[in-house]
Amino acid sequence: MEPSAADLLALDAAHVWHPYAPMPGRVPPLLVEEASGVRLKLADGRELVDGMSSWWAAVHGYRNPVLDAALAQQAGRMSHVMFGGLTHEPAITLAKTLVEMTPDGLEHVFLCDSGSVSVEVAVKMCLQYQRSRGLPGKHRLLTWRGGYHGDTFTPMSVCDPDGGMHSLWRGVLPEQVFVPVPPSGFDAPVDQSYVDELAKAIEQHADELAAVIVEPVVQGAGGMRFHHPGYLRALREATREHDVLLVFDEIATGFGRTGKLFAAEHAGVTPDVLCLGKALTGGYLTMAAALCTPEIADGITRGELPVLAHGPTFMGNPLASAVANASLGLLAEGQWQADVARIETALRQGLEPARELPHVVDVRVLGAIGVLQLDHEVDLGVATEVVTAEGAWLRPFRDLIYAMPPYVSTDADLEVVTSAMRAAAAKA
Ligand SMILES: *Cc1c(COP(=O)(O)O)cnc(C)c1O
């Protein structure tokens, strides 16, 4: 006999750790039985319109027929083979496509299992490149506050020091160089004094810096803030001038979310290393990538340790590669552009009225990302009750009620999502 929903939830509470949760969790999770399109079907019969794309990932919706078919076909050939000494068409095609679609100059692709691991690899590339050039002293990273780069230790060291609880990890995390959070607003004029501050910090620390790492245009889980692309051009200039590498973490922003295929395109700059993840497989399987320039690859290969010493067991996984290729194929059809523009309009229309609500301090929208910021921490229990009663799935954090809906959301779906956001802002 199949276990009942109540049995499953009891087992979940007894054994299953959830993200950023105590054990057992304080608020029981919702049991999902199926998902298709933008709808999550719960065990209790409710259907929720997904406003989260499962954390930026499921851009084409759930049970997408093209992605389902790609996965099934690949499973009929092989699900996995080791990547040491062996290679295969799905991974080769994926690497070629990523090189073609990303900003010019990034030629080499390291496939890995998750976004955090791609940040680890990106940092390893930068440190090893500097060491290969005889500059082992260049081993620190500089970033601006308010960022999020993942949950393993190296990414943690460049997450916002407060949000990332650096005080808890003093003596454990490498201490990186932080500059203040970039001035807010995608459309706000560039603040020259901040640009000067960035350049000065990079110059001052040039001898010890391997790289600058930032999320371009949108800082995601560190606070859902947007900044002007001009700051990215300033970083590109200063890092060139002072012989420091530049890493863009586009794990959240990549694949169209901000209105450009990659957020770097807003600034027209190419980083030395680019991290991708989340929407790479259309939200089907865990896979990420770190791309780099020939200069970095050549530098590492000429060094004392002439290899990039990294090799996850599931590197280049064929199932993930095949579904990524199918997802990138859907993006190549180009419909995402009109979809993201349409979602941007719907989010603006649906969220602007929330400015009138007493506790809302900011409403911001960019591409298919919509954010309501409150003057207090959201009560997650209350917010979850309110949004699910409205028929939506959202997962607020801190003082933020936000959505990044799948690109296939209809205007009616978006109305459900924005109305739930307004309701949550009023009550939670
Ligand atoms: C989610 C995220 C990561 C971490 O990716 P995981 O796959 O969760 O390890 C890193 N950087 C950014 C910008 C992210 O949004």
GROMACS .gro file of N, CA, C and O in nm, residues 60-101:
model
  168
   60HIS      N    1   1.099   2.690  -1.883
   60HIS     CA    2   1.003   2.642  -1.984
   60HIS      C    3   0.883   2.571  -1.922
   60HIS      O    4   0.804   2.510  -1.994
   61GLY      N    5   0.872   2.574  -1.791
   61GLY     CA    6   0.762   2.507  -1.723
   61GLY      C    7   0.793   2.359  -1.700
   61GLY      O    8   0.891   2.305  -1.749
   62TYR      N    9   0.705   2.297  -1.621
   62TYR     CA   10   0.724   2.157  -1.581
   62TYR      C   11   0.666   2.064  -1.687
   62TYR      O   12   0.573   2.099  -1.759
   63ARG      N   13   0.719   1.945  -1.696
   63ARG     CA   14   0.676   1.844  -1.795
   63ARG      C   15   0.669   1.906  -1.934
   63ARG      O   16   0.576   1.879  -2.011
   64ASN      N   17   0.767   1.987  -1.965
   64ASN     CA   18   0.773   2.042  -2.100
   64ASN      C   19   0.795   1.926  -2.197
   64ASN      O   20   0.888   1.847  -2.180
   65PRO      N   21   0.709   1.911  -2.300
   65PRO     CA   22   0.718   1.793  -2.387
   65PRO      C   23   0.854   1.779  -2.457
   65PRO      O   24   0.903   1.667  -2.474
   66VAL      N   25   0.914   1.891  -2.495
   66VAL     CA   26   1.044   1.885  -2.564
   66VAL      C   27   1.154   1.836  -2.468
   66VAL      O   28   1.236   1.750  -2.503
   67LEU      N   29   1.151   1.887  -2.347
   67LEU     CA   30   1.253   1.846  -2.250
   67LEU      C   31   1.229   1.701  -2.204
   67LEU      O   32   1.324   1.623  -2.190
   68ASP      N   33   1.101   1.667  -2.183
   68ASP     CA   34   1.069   1.528  -2.145
   68ASP      C   35   1.121   1.430  -2.250
   68ASP      O   36   1.181   1.327  -2.217
   69ALA      N   37   1.099   1.465  -2.378
   69ALA     CA   38   1.140   1.375  -2.486
   69ALA      C   39   1.292   1.362  -2.491
   69ALA      O   40   1.347   1.252  -2.509
   70ALA      N   41   1.362   1.475  -2.475
   70ALA     CA   42   1.509   1.472  -2.479
   70ALA      C   43   1.564   1.383  -2.368
   70ALA      O   44   1.657   1.304  -2.390
   71LEU      N   45   1.503   1.393  -2.252
   71LEU     CA   46   1.549   1.315  -2.137
   71LEU      C   47   1.524   1.165  -2.160
   71LEU      O   48   1.612   1.082  -2.137
   72ALA      N   49   1.403   1.134  -2.209
   72ALA     CA   50   1.368   0.994  -2.232
   72ALA      C   51   1.459   0.933  -2.339
   72ALA      O   52   1.508   0.821  -2.324
   73GLN      N   53   1.482   1.008  -2.445
   73GLN     CA   54   1.569   0.958  -2.553
   73GLN      C   55   1.709   0.931  -2.503
   73GLN      O   56   1.769   0.828  -2.534
   74GLN      N   57   1.762   1.024  -2.425
   74GLN     CA   58   1.898   1.007  -2.375
   74GLN      C   59   1.904   0.889  -2.278
   74GLN      O   60   2.001   0.813  -2.280
   75ALA      N   61   1.799   0.872  -2.197
   75ALA     CA   62   1.797   0.758  -2.103
   75ALA      C   63   1.799   0.626  -2.180
   75ALA      O   64   1.852   0.526  -2.131
   76GLY      N   65   1.744   0.628  -2.301
   76GLY     CA   66   1.746   0.507  -2.384
   76GLY      C   67   1.884   0.477  -2.442
   76GLY      O   68   1.907   0.367  -2.494
   77ARG      N   69   1.975   0.575  -2.438
   77ARG     CA   70   2.112   0.552  -2.488
   77ARG      C   71   2.207   0.524  -2.373
   77ARG      O   72   2.268   0.418  -2.365
   78MET      N   73   2.222   0.622  -2.286
   78MET     CA   74   2.301   0.602  -2.163
   78MET      C   75   2.270   0.717  -2.069
   78MET      O   76   2.254   0.831  -2.111
   79SER      N   77   2.260   0.684  -1.941
   79SER     CA   78   2.232   0.786  -1.841
   79SER      C   79   2.359   0.853  -1.793
   79SER      O   80   2.360   0.971  -1.763
   80HIS      N   81   2.465   0.775  -1.783
   80HIS     CA   82   2.590   0.836  -1.739
   80HIS      C   83   2.708   0.749  -1.779
   80HIS      O   84   2.696   0.627  -1.783
   81VAL      N   85   2.817   0.813  -1.811
   81VAL     CA   86   2.948   0.747  -1.815
   81VAL      C   87   3.048   0.845  -1.756
   81VAL      O   88   3.027   0.966  -1.761
   82MET      N   89   3.156   0.793  -1.702
   82MET     CA   90   3.258   0.882  -1.645
   82MET      C   91   3.314   0.971  -1.755
   82MET      O   92   3.313   0.937  -1.873
   83PHE      N   93   3.361   1.090  -1.715
   83PHE     CA   94   3.407   1.189  -1.813
   83PHE      C   95   3.560   1.189  -1.824
   83PHE      O   96   3.615   1.256  -1.911
   84GLY      N   97   3.625   1.116  -1.737
   84GLY     CA   98   3.770   1.101  -1.747
   84GLY      C   99   3.800   1.000  -1.856
   84GLY      O  100   3.761   0.884  -1.846
   85GLY      N  101   3.865   1.042  -1.964
   85GLY     CA  102   3.902   0.950  -2.071
   85GLY      C  103   3.789   0.916  -2.165
   85GLY      O  104   3.811   0.851  -2.267
   86LEU      N  105   3.667   0.954  -2.133
   86LEU     CA  106   3.552   0.927  -2.221
   86LEU      C  107   3.483   1.060  -2.250
   86LEU      O  108   3.489   1.153  -2.171
   87THR      N  109   3.416   1.066  -2.363
   87THR     CA  110   3.337   1.186  -2.392
   87THR      C  111   3.213   1.143  -2.471
   87THR      O  112   3.197   1.025  -2.503
   88HIS      N  113   3.123   1.235  -2.495
   88HIS     CA  114   2.998   1.199  -2.564
   88HIS      C  115   2.935   1.321  -2.628
   88HIS      O  116   2.962   1.434  -2.587
   89GLU      N  117   2.849   1.292  -2.724
   89GLU     CA  118   2.786   1.398  -2.804
   89GLU      C  119   2.708   1.499  -2.719
   89GLU      O  120   2.721   1.621  -2.742
   90PRO      N  121   2.625   1.456  -2.622
   90PRO     CA  122   2.547   1.558  -2.550
   90PRO      C  123   2.635   1.665  -2.483
   90PRO      O  124   2.605   1.785  -2.491
   91ALA      N  125   2.744   1.624  -2.420
   91ALA     CA  126   2.831   1.721  -2.353
   91ALA      C  127   2.907   1.807  -2.454
   91ALA      O  128   2.926   1.928  -2.433
   92ILE      N  129   2.949   1.745  -2.565
   92ILE     CA  130   3.024   1.821  -2.668
   92ILE      C  131   2.932   1.927  -2.728
   92ILE      O  132   2.970   2.045  -2.742
   93THR      N  133   2.811   1.887  -2.763
   93THR     CA  134   2.715   1.981  -2.821
   93THR      C  135   2.685   2.094  -2.722
   93THR      O  136   2.678   2.211  -2.759
   94LEU      N  137   2.670   2.056  -2.595
   94LEU     CA  138   2.639   2.157  -2.493
   94LEU      C  139   2.752   2.260  -2.484
   94LEU      O  140   2.728   2.381  -2.482
   95ALA      N  141   2.875   2.213  -2.479
   95ALA     CA  142   2.989   2.305  -2.467
   95ALA      C  143   2.994   2.398  -2.589
   95ALA      O  144   3.012   2.519  -2.574
   96LYS      N  145   2.976   2.341  -2.707
   96LYS     CA  146   2.980   2.422  -2.830
   96LYS      C  147   2.870   2.528  -2.826
   96LYS      O  148   2.894   2.646  -2.855
   97THR      N  149   2.750   2.489  -2.786
   97THR     CA  150   2.638   2.583  -2.783
   97THR      C  151   2.664   2.694  -2.681
   97THR      O  152   2.637   2.812  -2.707
   98LEU      N  153   2.717   2.657  -2.564
   98LEU     CA  154   2.742   2.759  -2.461
   98LEU      C  155   2.847   2.859  -2.509
   98LEU      O  156   2.834   2.979  -2.487
   99VAL      N  157   2.950   2.810  -2.575
   99VAL     CA  158   3.054   2.901  -2.628
   99VAL      C  159   2.992   2.995  -2.731
   99VAL      O  160   3.021   3.115  -2.731
  100GLU      N  161   2.905   2.943  -2.815
  100GLU     CA  162   2.842   3.026  -2.919
  100GLU      C  163   2.749   3.131  -2.860
  100GLU      O  164   2.741   3.243  -2.908
  101MET      N  165   2.674   3.095  -2.758
  101MET     CA  166   2.568   3.186  -2.712
  101MET      C  167   2.617   3.287  -2.608
  101MET      O  168   2.554   3.391  -2.591
   0.00000   0.00000   0.00000
